[in-house]
Amino acid sequence: MTNLLLTILIAFIGGYILQKLRVPGGMMLGSVIMVAIFNVNTQIIAMPMEFRIIAQTIAGAYIGMTVKKENLPRMKHLIRPTITLLVGLIVTNFLVGILIYLVSPLDILTSFLAGIPGGVSDTPLIAADLGADAAKVTVLQFVRLISGISMVPLLVKYDSKETGGTGEKPKLVIKKPSSIKNRKLWVSLILAFIAGTAGRMMGVPAGTLIFAMLCIVILKMASYEVTFPIWFKRMAQLFSGAYIGSRFGYQDFVELKYLAIPALILVVLNMFSCFLMGNILAKKYKLPLSQAILSSSPAGASDMALIASDLGVSGSDVAMIQILRLIGAISIFPQVFYMITKVFF
């Protein structure tokens, strides 16, 4: 018990530092790094699998929370562009995975999952659930996120004719966290845990996260609105990071040097795919090119929506496409690549 509390404290210190430094995904990344350092050099780290299950459930609930019933009328018009985008992304993901597998010692499933355009906090959880190397997936997912935030805006050329110079702010639904005493909050969380447990017991790959996510989406469609406090998400990131870091040993540390080339492959192919898919979406669905490129970015929904507003691009559509992309990537991609790995490798 003492080692468990020490592990959580160590994870919190690492996560808190990077969170304060405003590093994207800082709570999770910091906890991974700090716990991994202690795990390599000491024998005090202990993190039961139950904490991973808690993290998966909360992460799934948070993704489900991003779907808003009031946005559904607009989302109907974005379904076809999103499907086209997902097809392009899964092809890119496949190519990235194969290339990483060929040039590095990573196993094929880890190679595939490292390139999934999901969340930097969610994908490593799924990787751990499927038996892949979650620590290396975390590193490469962080590279994907940072490259998306820093490099995609360079692909976007501001065109006042496209946006009318309005500088539209992203119409993201304002988060009004439910009180900790709110009955709906705890009912939603309990139902998410029940759904996540059902998904895990059914043997569905990444079933805990996916079923918890679907549970919250269904509740929202039924007008059962609830918004989880931000510290719920931070707690999930903390537990997730601590669990992944606890699985990072000396051999993993030695093999970090092999991730440079995979990281380069990931960045180059993702940037090329982003530009190509942006142009395809712009031509096929008559979207403004800047908006289409930002919607195709491998970074996060809120990040791209805020960047879009800075560039004078429609942030609301970018955010909605990114949310649909995230749900599709988290729900579909791991299942597809898990099956490919089992059947062909």
mmCIF file of C-alpha atoms in Angstrom:
data_model
loop_
_atom_site.group_PDB
_atom_site.id
_atom_site.type_symbol
_atom_site.label_atom_id
_atom_site.label_comp_id
_atom_site.label_asym_id
_atom_site.label_seq_id
_atom_site.Cartn_x
_atom_site.Cartn_y
_atom_site.Cartn_z
ATOM 1 C CA MET A 1 0.000 0.000 0.000
ATOM 2 C CA THR A 2 2.871 2.349 0.828
ATOM 3 C CA ASN A 3 4.478 1.727 -2.566
ATOM 4 C CA LEU A 4 1.166 2.394 -4.301
ATOM 5 C CA LEU A 5 0.760 5.759 -2.555
ATOM 6 C CA LEU A 6 4.388 6.642 -3.347
ATOM 7 C CA THR A 7 3.821 5.747 -6.990
ATOM 8 C CA ILE A 8 0.740 7.984 -7.212
ATOM 9 C CA LEU A 9 2.641 10.829 -5.505
ATOM 10 C CA ILE A 10 5.607 10.457 -7.869
ATOM 11 C CA ALA A 11 3.235 10.404 -10.861
ATOM 12 C CA PHE A 12 1.422 13.514 -9.591
ATOM 13 C CA ILE A 13 4.657 15.472 -9.152
ATOM 14 C CA GLY A 14 5.788 14.673 -12.706
ATOM 15 C CA GLY A 15 2.383 15.396 -14.194
ATOM 16 C CA TYR A 16 1.913 18.595 -12.203
ATOM 17 C CA ILE A 17 5.246 20.015 -13.370
ATOM 18 C CA LEU A 18 4.535 19.465 -17.082
ATOM 19 C CA GLN A 19 0.927 20.598 -16.650
ATOM 20 C CA LYS A 20 2.139 23.881 -15.153
ATOM 21 C CA LEU A 21 4.600 24.234 -18.046
ATOM 22 C CA ARG A 22 1.564 23.928 -20.381
ATOM 23 C CA VAL A 23 2.959 20.880 -22.176
ATOM 24 C CA PRO A 24 0.152 19.233 -24.236
ATOM 25 C CA GLY A 25 -0.958 16.080 -22.416
ATOM 26 C CA GLY A 26 1.365 17.180 -19.613
ATOM 27 C CA MET A 27 -0.347 15.372 -16.731
ATOM 28 C CA MET A 28 -0.095 12.016 -18.463
ATOM 29 C CA LEU A 29 3.321 12.532 -20.064
ATOM 30 C CA GLY A 30 4.843 13.859 -16.849
ATOM 31 C CA SER A 31 3.523 10.966 -14.792
ATOM 32 C CA VAL A 32 4.820 8.461 -17.371
ATOM 33 C CA ILE A 33 8.296 10.013 -17.354
ATOM 34 C CA MET A 34 8.590 10.377 -13.570
ATOM 35 C CA VAL A 35 7.272 6.904 -12.748
ATOM 36 C CA ALA A 36 9.412 5.347 -15.501
ATOM 37 C CA ILE A 37 12.554 7.008 -14.103
ATOM 38 C CA PHE A 38 11.847 5.626 -10.639
ATOM 39 C CA ASN A 39 10.893 2.211 -12.032
ATOM 40 C CA VAL A 40 14.207 1.913 -13.886
ATOM 41 C CA ASN A 41 16.285 2.989 -10.880
ATOM 42 C CA THR A 42 14.364 1.722 -7.835
ATOM 43 C CA GLN A 43 12.078 -1.059 -6.640
ATOM 44 C CA ILE A 44 9.373 1.121 -5.056
ATOM 45 C CA ILE A 45 6.963 1.443 -7.991
ATOM 46 C CA ALA A 46 3.663 -0.465 -7.746
ATOM 47 C CA MET A 47 0.569 0.115 -9.872
ATOM 48 C CA PRO A 48 -2.268 -2.461 -10.049
ATOM 49 C CA MET A 49 -4.174 -3.038 -13.292
ATOM 50 C CA GLU A 50 -7.389 -1.794 -11.654
ATOM 51 C CA PHE A 51 -6.130 1.769 -11.994
ATOM 52 C CA ARG A 52 -5.815 1.290 -15.753
ATOM 53 C CA ILE A 53 -9.464 0.206 -15.869
ATOM 54 C CA ILE A 54 -10.511 3.323 -13.932
ATOM 55 C CA ALA A 55 -8.500 5.489 -16.310
ATOM 56 C CA GLN A 56 -10.003 3.804 -19.374
ATOM 57 C CA THR A 57 -13.546 4.294 -18.098
ATOM 58 C CA ILE A 58 -13.093 7.986 -17.309
ATOM 59 C CA ALA A 59 -11.250 8.591 -20.587
ATOM 60 C CA GLY A 60 -14.077 6.944 -22.531
ATOM 61 C CA ALA A 61 -16.669 8.984 -20.645
ATOM 62 C CA TYR A 62 -14.782 12.176 -21.437
ATOM 63 C CA ILE A 63 -14.682 11.426 -25.158
ATOM 64 C CA GLY A 64 -18.403 10.701 -25.098
ATOM 65 C CA MET A 65 -18.965 13.999 -23.312
ATOM 66 C CA THR A 66 -17.598 15.922 -26.327
ATOM 67 C CA VAL A 67 -20.662 14.944 -28.378
ATOM 68 C CA LYS A 68 -23.362 17.566 -27.929
ATOM 69 C CA LYS A 69 -26.997 16.962 -28.864
ATOM 70 C CA GLU A 70 -27.394 20.548 -30.081
ATOM 71 C CA ASN A 71 -24.602 19.996 -32.625
ATOM 72 C CA LEU A 72 -26.248 16.991 -34.287
ATOM 73 C CA PRO A 73 -28.038 18.976 -37.057
ATOM 74 C CA ARG A 74 -24.704 20.392 -38.226
ATOM 75 C CA MET A 75 -22.880 17.090 -37.726
ATOM 76 C CA LYS A 76 -25.159 15.431 -40.302
ATOM 77 C CA HIS A 77 -23.551 17.563 -42.998
ATOM 78 C CA LEU A 78 -20.064 16.613 -41.833
ATOM 79 C CA ILE A 79 -20.530 12.828 -41.792
ATOM 80 C CA ARG A 80 -19.428 12.278 -45.416
ATOM 81 C CA PRO A 81 -16.290 14.443 -45.127
ATOM 82 C CA THR A 82 -15.442 12.656 -41.882
ATOM 83 C CA ILE A 83 -15.839 9.201 -43.463
ATOM 84 C CA THR A 84 -13.577 10.253 -46.347
ATOM 85 C CA LEU A 85 -11.075 11.593 -43.808
ATOM 86 C CA LEU A 86 -11.145 8.371 -41.767
ATOM 87 C CA VAL A 87 -10.490 6.276 -44.882
ATOM 88 C CA GLY A 88 -7.482 8.431 -45.705
ATOM 89 C CA LEU A 89 -6.229 8.314 -42.135
ATOM 90 C CA ILE A 90 -6.492 4.548 -41.798
ATOM 91 C CA VAL A 91 -4.522 4.103 -45.041
ATOM 92 C CA THR A 92 -1.881 6.499 -43.711
ATOM 93 C CA ASN A 93 -1.889 4.696 -40.356
ATOM 94 C CA PHE A 94 -1.343 1.367 -42.133
ATOM 95 C CA LEU A 95 1.616 2.724 -44.124
ATOM 96 C CA VAL A 96 3.128 4.338 -41.019
ATOM 97 C CA GLY A 97 2.780 1.105 -39.059
ATOM 98 C CA ILE A 98 4.355 -1.059 -41.765
ATOM 99 C CA LEU A 99 7.295 1.312 -42.231
ATOM 100 C CA ILE A 100 7.930 1.595 -38.486
ATOM 101 C CA TYR A 101 7.771 -2.194 -38.194
ATOM 102 C CA LEU A 102 10.316 -2.610 -40.999
ATOM 103 C CA VAL A 103 12.886 -0.094 -39.709
ATOM 104 C CA SER A 104 12.639 -0.603 -35.930
ATOM 105 C CA PRO A 105 12.531 -3.399 -33.347
ATOM 106 C CA LEU A 106 8.928 -2.514 -32.449
ATOM 107 C CA ASP A 107 6.375 -5.298 -32.866
ATOM 108 C CA ILE A 108 3.722 -4.879 -35.553
ATOM 109 C CA LEU A 109 0.810 -4.077 -33.206
ATOM 110 C CA THR A 110 2.816 -1.400 -31.370
ATOM 111 C CA SER A 111 3.864 0.034 -34.741
ATOM 112 C CA PHE A 112 0.253 0.307 -35.884
ATOM 113 C CA LEU A 113 -1.065 1.756 -32.615
ATOM 114 C CA ALA A 114 1.738 4.337 -32.433
ATOM 115 C CA GLY A 115 0.325 5.984 -35.553
ATOM 116 C CA ILE A 116 -3.367 5.992 -34.610
ATOM 117 C CA PRO A 117 -4.794 9.545 -34.816
ATOM 118 C CA GLY A 118 -6.546 9.200 -31.479
ATOM 119 C CA GLY A 119 -5.966 10.999 -28.198
ATOM 120 C CA VAL A 120 -2.519 11.132 -26.630
ATOM 121 C CA SER A 121 -4.122 9.973 -23.360
ATOM 122 C CA ASP A 122 -6.512 7.406 -24.853
ATOM 123 C CA THR A 123 -4.360 5.529 -27.386
ATOM 124 C CA PRO A 124 -1.710 4.339 -24.888
ATOM 125 C CA LEU A 125 -4.521 2.978 -22.700
ATOM 126 C CA ILE A 126 -5.851 1.009 -25.652
ATOM 127 C CA ALA A 127 -2.306 -0.156 -26.452
ATOM 128 C CA ALA A 128 -1.921 -1.508 -22.907
ATOM 129 C CA ASP A 129 -5.305 -3.206 -23.187
ATOM 130 C CA LEU A 130 -4.351 -4.941 -26.443
ATOM 131 C CA GLY A 131 -0.933 -6.087 -25.226
ATOM 132 C CA ALA A 132 1.182 -3.596 -27.205
ATOM 133 C CA ASP A 133 4.117 -1.608 -25.803
ATOM 134 C CA ALA A 134 2.196 1.297 -24.235
ATOM 135 C CA ALA A 135 5.330 3.211 -23.192
ATOM 136 C CA LYS A 136 6.627 3.482 -26.750
ATOM 137 C CA VAL A 137 3.148 4.240 -28.063
ATOM 138 C CA THR A 138 2.998 7.114 -25.554
ATOM 139 C CA VAL A 139 6.277 8.593 -26.808
ATOM 140 C CA LEU A 140 5.273 8.405 -30.473
ATOM 141 C CA GLN A 141 1.758 9.683 -29.783
ATOM 142 C CA PHE A 142 3.273 12.710 -28.062
ATOM 143 C CA VAL A 143 5.459 13.317 -31.137
ATOM 144 C CA ARG A 144 2.337 13.084 -33.322
ATOM 145 C CA LEU A 145 0.471 15.587 -31.159
ATOM 146 C CA ILE A 146 3.314 18.128 -31.004
ATOM 147 C CA SER A 147 3.950 17.896 -34.757
ATOM 148 C CA GLY A 148 0.249 18.442 -35.423
ATOM 149 C CA ILE A 149 0.055 21.525 -33.218
ATOM 150 C CA SER A 150 3.324 23.062 -34.402
ATOM 151 C CA MET A 151 3.545 22.135 -38.091
ATOM 152 C CA VAL A 152 -0.018 21.925 -39.448
ATOM 153 C CA PRO A 153 -0.596 25.698 -39.150
ATOM 154 C CA LEU A 154 2.395 26.123 -41.481
ATOM 155 C CA LEU A 155 0.415 24.268 -44.156
ATOM 156 C CA VAL A 156 -2.448 26.715 -43.827
ATOM 157 C CA LYS A 157 -2.314 29.864 -45.909
ATOM 158 C CA TYR A 158 -4.725 32.470 -44.671
ATOM 159 C CA ASP A 159 -7.174 33.517 -47.369
ATOM 160 C CA SER A 160 -9.456 36.400 -46.507
ATOM 161 C CA LYS A 161 -11.761 35.463 -49.368
ATOM 162 C CA GLU A 162 -12.433 32.118 -47.703
ATOM 163 C CA THR A 163 -13.202 33.461 -44.261
ATOM 164 C CA GLY A 164 -14.293 36.999 -44.908
ATOM 165 C CA GLY A 165 -11.813 38.037 -42.217
ATOM 166 C CA THR A 166 -14.362 37.336 -39.517
ATOM 167 C CA GLY A 167 -11.933 35.517 -37.259
ATOM 168 C CA GLU A 168 -14.732 33.280 -36.029
ATOM 169 C CA LYS A 169 -14.217 31.845 -32.596
ATOM 170 C CA PRO A 170 -14.717 28.108 -32.184
ATOM 171 C CA LYS A 171 -18.286 27.377 -31.186
ATOM 172 C CA LEU A 172 -17.301 24.727 -28.734
ATOM 173 C CA VAL A 173 -19.897 23.993 -26.101
ATOM 174 C CA ILE A 174 -18.850 25.800 -22.959
ATOM 175 C CA LYS A 175 -17.901 23.318 -20.267
ATOM 176 C CA LYS A 176 -19.841 23.924 -17.084
ATOM 177 C CA PRO A 177 -18.573 21.172 -14.806
ATOM 178 C CA SER A 178 -21.258 19.458 -12.793
ATOM 179 C CA SER A 179 -20.917 19.809 -9.033
ATOM 180 C CA ILE A 180 -19.347 16.890 -7.212
ATOM 181 C CA LYS A 181 -22.685 16.640 -5.372
ATOM 182 C CA ASN A 182 -24.641 16.449 -8.618
ATOM 183 C CA ARG A 183 -26.641 13.212 -8.776
ATOM 184 C CA LYS A 184 -26.425 13.071 -12.583
ATOM 185 C CA LEU A 185 -22.628 13.123 -12.383
ATOM 186 C CA TRP A 186 -22.455 10.001 -10.253
ATOM 187 C CA VAL A 187 -25.239 8.204 -12.121
ATOM 188 C CA SER A 188 -23.410 8.835 -15.412
ATOM 189 C CA LEU A 189 -20.109 7.669 -13.963
ATOM 190 C CA ILE A 190 -21.628 4.493 -12.486
ATOM 191 C CA LEU A 191 -23.340 3.678 -15.792
ATOM 192 C CA ALA A 192 -20.054 4.312 -17.643
ATOM 193 C CA PHE A 193 -18.275 1.877 -15.310
ATOM 194 C CA ILE A 194 -21.009 -0.733 -15.819
ATOM 195 C CA ALA A 195 -20.827 -0.317 -19.598
ATOM 196 C CA GLY A 196 -17.019 -0.440 -19.528
ATOM 197 C CA THR A 197 -17.084 -3.599 -17.421
ATOM 198 C CA ALA A 198 -19.544 -5.176 -19.879
ATOM 199 C CA GLY A 199 -17.250 -4.309 -22.790
ATOM 200 C CA ARG A 200 -14.266 -5.860 -21.022
ATOM 201 C CA MET A 201 -16.181 -9.019 -20.030
ATOM 202 C CA MET A 202 -17.371 -9.437 -23.632
ATOM 203 C CA GLY A 203 -13.734 -9.574 -24.717
ATOM 204 C CA VAL A 204 -14.037 -6.583 -27.063
ATOM 205 C CA PRO A 205 -10.567 -5.108 -27.753
ATOM 206 C CA ALA A 206 -10.382 -1.789 -25.854
ATOM 207 C CA GLY A 207 -13.960 -2.560 -24.786
ATOM 208 C CA THR A 208 -13.723 -0.694 -21.469
ATOM 209 C CA LEU A 209 -13.009 2.662 -23.095
ATOM 210 C CA ILE A 210 -15.311 2.185 -26.103
ATOM 211 C CA PHE A 211 -18.366 1.009 -24.144
ATOM 212 C CA ALA A 212 -17.947 3.752 -21.524
ATOM 213 C CA MET A 213 -17.774 6.300 -24.347
ATOM 214 C CA LEU A 214 -20.876 4.931 -26.079
ATOM 215 C CA CYS A 215 -22.756 4.894 -22.772
ATOM 216 C CA ILE A 216 -22.225 8.632 -22.251
ATOM 217 C CA VAL A 217 -23.082 9.388 -25.901
ATOM 218 C CA ILE A 218 -26.398 7.520 -25.519
ATOM 219 C CA LEU A 219 -27.153 9.388 -22.292
ATOM 220 C CA LYS A 220 -26.522 12.690 -24.049
ATOM 221 C CA MET A 221 -28.766 11.738 -26.952
ATOM 222 C CA ALA A 222 -31.443 11.071 -24.333
ATOM 223 C CA SER A 223 -30.941 14.626 -23.014
ATOM 224 C CA TYR A 224 -29.245 13.399 -19.848
ATOM 225 C CA GLU A 225 -26.631 16.175 -19.766
ATOM 226 C CA VAL A 226 -23.627 16.063 -17.475
ATOM 227 C CA THR A 227 -20.129 17.541 -17.687
ATOM 228 C CA PHE A 228 -17.341 15.898 -15.745
ATOM 229 C CA PRO A 229 -15.043 18.198 -13.747
ATOM 230 C CA ILE A 230 -11.611 18.708 -15.283
ATOM 231 C CA TRP A 231 -9.978 17.002 -12.308
ATOM 232 C CA PHE A 232 -11.736 13.758 -13.306
ATOM 233 C CA LYS A 233 -9.841 13.883 -16.573
ATOM 234 C CA ARG A 234 -6.587 14.758 -14.813
ATOM 235 C CA MET A 235 -7.091 11.796 -12.468
ATOM 236 C CA ALA A 236 -7.554 9.468 -15.453
ATOM 237 C CA GLN A 237 -4.390 10.863 -17.058
ATOM 238 C CA LEU A 238 -2.525 10.457 -13.774
ATOM 239 C CA PHE A 239 -3.534 6.807 -13.291
ATOM 240 C CA SER A 240 -2.932 6.029 -16.945
ATOM 241 C CA GLY A 241 0.524 7.618 -16.917
ATOM 242 C CA ALA A 242 1.468 5.905 -13.668
ATOM 243 C CA TYR A 243 0.377 2.512 -15.004
ATOM 244 C CA ILE A 244 2.282 2.934 -18.281
ATOM 245 C CA GLY A 245 5.376 4.245 -16.504
ATOM 246 C CA SER A 246 5.303 1.275 -14.117
ATOM 247 C CA ARG A 247 5.596 -1.040 -17.143
ATOM 248 C CA PHE A 248 8.658 0.841 -18.432
ATOM 249 C CA GLY A 249 11.821 -1.052 -17.523
ATOM 250 C CA TYR A 250 15.543 -0.795 -18.179
ATOM 251 C CA GLN A 251 15.262 -2.629 -21.511
ATOM 252 C CA ASP A 252 12.634 -0.149 -22.669
ATOM 253 C CA PHE A 253 15.011 2.693 -21.725
ATOM 254 C CA VAL A 254 17.788 1.139 -23.807
ATOM 255 C CA GLU A 255 15.452 0.787 -26.796
ATOM 256 C CA LEU A 256 14.362 4.462 -26.781
ATOM 257 C CA LYS A 257 17.213 5.216 -29.191
ATOM 258 C CA TYR A 258 15.381 3.176 -31.822
ATOM 259 C CA LEU A 259 12.388 5.573 -31.814
ATOM 260 C CA ALA A 260 14.077 8.451 -33.689
ATOM 261 C CA ILE A 261 13.465 7.012 -37.165
ATOM 262 C CA PRO A 262 9.885 5.865 -36.348
ATOM 263 C CA ALA A 263 9.158 9.379 -35.050
ATOM 264 C CA LEU A 264 10.476 10.896 -38.292
ATOM 265 C CA ILE A 265 8.336 8.509 -40.364
ATOM 266 C CA LEU A 266 5.302 9.385 -38.269
ATOM 267 C CA VAL A 267 5.755 13.149 -38.665
ATOM 268 C CA VAL A 268 6.536 13.148 -42.395
ATOM 269 C CA LEU A 269 3.708 10.831 -43.429
ATOM 270 C CA ASN A 270 1.179 12.521 -41.142
ATOM 271 C CA MET A 271 2.022 15.969 -42.523
ATOM 272 C CA PHE A 272 1.815 14.705 -46.110
ATOM 273 C CA SER A 273 -1.502 12.983 -45.359
ATOM 274 C CA CYS A 274 -2.861 16.112 -43.683
ATOM 275 C CA PHE A 275 -2.066 18.263 -46.725
ATOM 276 C CA LEU A 276 -3.339 15.663 -49.208
ATOM 277 C CA MET A 277 -6.567 14.909 -47.324
ATOM 278 C CA GLY A 278 -7.168 18.623 -46.803
ATOM 279 C CA ASN A 279 -7.040 19.191 -50.544
ATOM 280 C CA ILE A 280 -9.296 16.190 -51.221
ATOM 281 C CA LEU A 281 -11.894 17.391 -48.686
ATOM 282 C CA ALA A 282 -11.734 20.925 -50.089
ATOM 283 C CA LYS A 283 -12.332 19.801 -53.681
ATOM 284 C CA LYS A 284 -14.831 17.022 -52.999
ATOM 285 C CA TYR A 285 -16.992 18.745 -50.379
ATOM 286 C CA LYS A 286 -16.394 22.421 -51.255
ATOM 287 C CA LEU A 287 -14.821 23.199 -47.895
ATOM 288 C CA PRO A 288 -12.394 26.129 -47.560
ATOM 289 C CA LEU A 289 -8.880 24.701 -47.987
ATOM 290 C CA SER A 290 -7.604 26.117 -44.687
ATOM 291 C CA GLN A 291 -10.533 24.602 -42.804
ATOM 292 C CA ALA A 292 -10.098 21.247 -44.569
ATOM 293 C CA ILE A 293 -6.376 21.064 -43.718
ATOM 294 C CA LEU A 294 -6.955 21.920 -40.062
ATOM 295 C CA SER A 295 -9.780 19.358 -39.907
ATOM 296 C CA SER A 296 -7.346 16.719 -41.231
ATOM 297 C CA SER A 297 -4.713 17.457 -38.618
ATOM 298 C CA PRO A 298 -3.489 14.619 -36.376
ATOM 299 C CA ALA A 299 -3.690 16.924 -33.333
ATOM 300 C CA GLY A 300 -6.635 17.387 -30.960
ATOM 301 C CA ALA A 301 -10.076 18.889 -31.536
ATOM 302 C CA SER A 302 -9.788 21.769 -29.091
ATOM 303 C CA ASP A 303 -6.210 22.548 -30.165
ATOM 304 C CA MET A 304 -7.110 22.743 -33.840
ATOM 305 C CA ALA A 305 -10.295 24.728 -33.171
ATOM 306 C CA LEU A 306 -8.359 27.370 -31.256
ATOM 307 C CA ILE A 307 -5.635 27.517 -33.915
ATOM 308 C CA ALA A 308 -8.373 27.836 -36.534
ATOM 309 C CA SER A 309 -9.822 30.864 -34.748
ATOM 310 C CA ASP A 310 -6.385 32.492 -34.685
ATOM 311 C CA LEU A 311 -6.116 32.001 -38.451
ATOM 312 C CA GLY A 312 -9.633 33.280 -39.144
ATOM 313 C CA VAL A 313 -10.950 29.839 -40.104
ATOM 314 C CA SER A 314 -14.303 28.358 -39.013
ATOM 315 C CA GLY A 315 -13.412 26.799 -35.685
ATOM 316 C CA SER A 316 -16.781 25.175 -35.059
ATOM 317 C CA ASP A 317 -16.666 22.901 -38.122
ATOM 318 C CA VAL A 318 -13.010 22.070 -37.479
ATOM 319 C CA ALA A 319 -13.881 21.070 -33.898
ATOM 320 C CA MET A 320 -16.851 18.909 -34.934
ATOM 321 C CA ILE A 321 -14.918 17.070 -37.653
ATOM 322 C CA GLN A 322 -12.060 16.521 -35.204
ATOM 323 C CA ILE A 323 -14.458 15.126 -32.583
ATOM 324 C CA LEU A 324 -16.012 12.744 -35.123
ATOM 325 C CA ARG A 325 -12.506 11.802 -36.300
ATOM 326 C CA LEU A 326 -11.428 11.063 -32.724
ATOM 327 C CA ILE A 327 -14.462 8.881 -31.982
ATOM 328 C CA GLY A 328 -14.031 6.999 -35.255
ATOM 329 C CA ALA A 329 -10.289 6.496 -34.774
ATOM 330 C CA ILE A 330 -10.630 5.310 -31.167
ATOM 331 C CA SER A 331 -13.579 2.984 -31.921
ATOM 332 C CA ILE A 332 -12.518 1.511 -35.262
ATOM 333 C CA PHE A 333 -8.764 1.730 -35.881
ATOM 334 C CA PRO A 334 -7.540 -0.390 -32.932
ATOM 335 C CA GLN A 335 -10.024 -3.148 -33.816
ATOM 336 C CA VAL A 336 -8.943 -3.172 -37.461
ATOM 337 C CA PHE A 337 -5.221 -3.269 -36.708
ATOM 338 C CA TYR A 338 -5.659 -5.828 -33.953
ATOM 339 C CA MET A 339 -7.430 -8.127 -36.418
ATOM 340 C CA ILE A 340 -4.796 -7.501 -39.129
ATOM 341 C CA THR A 341 -2.069 -8.369 -36.642
ATOM 342 C CA LYS A 342 -3.796 -11.583 -35.569
ATOM 343 C CA VAL A 343 -4.594 -12.748 -39.101
ATOM 344 C CA PHE A 344 -1.510 -11.739 -41.094
ATOM 345 C CA PHE A 345 1.385 -11.513 -38.616
#
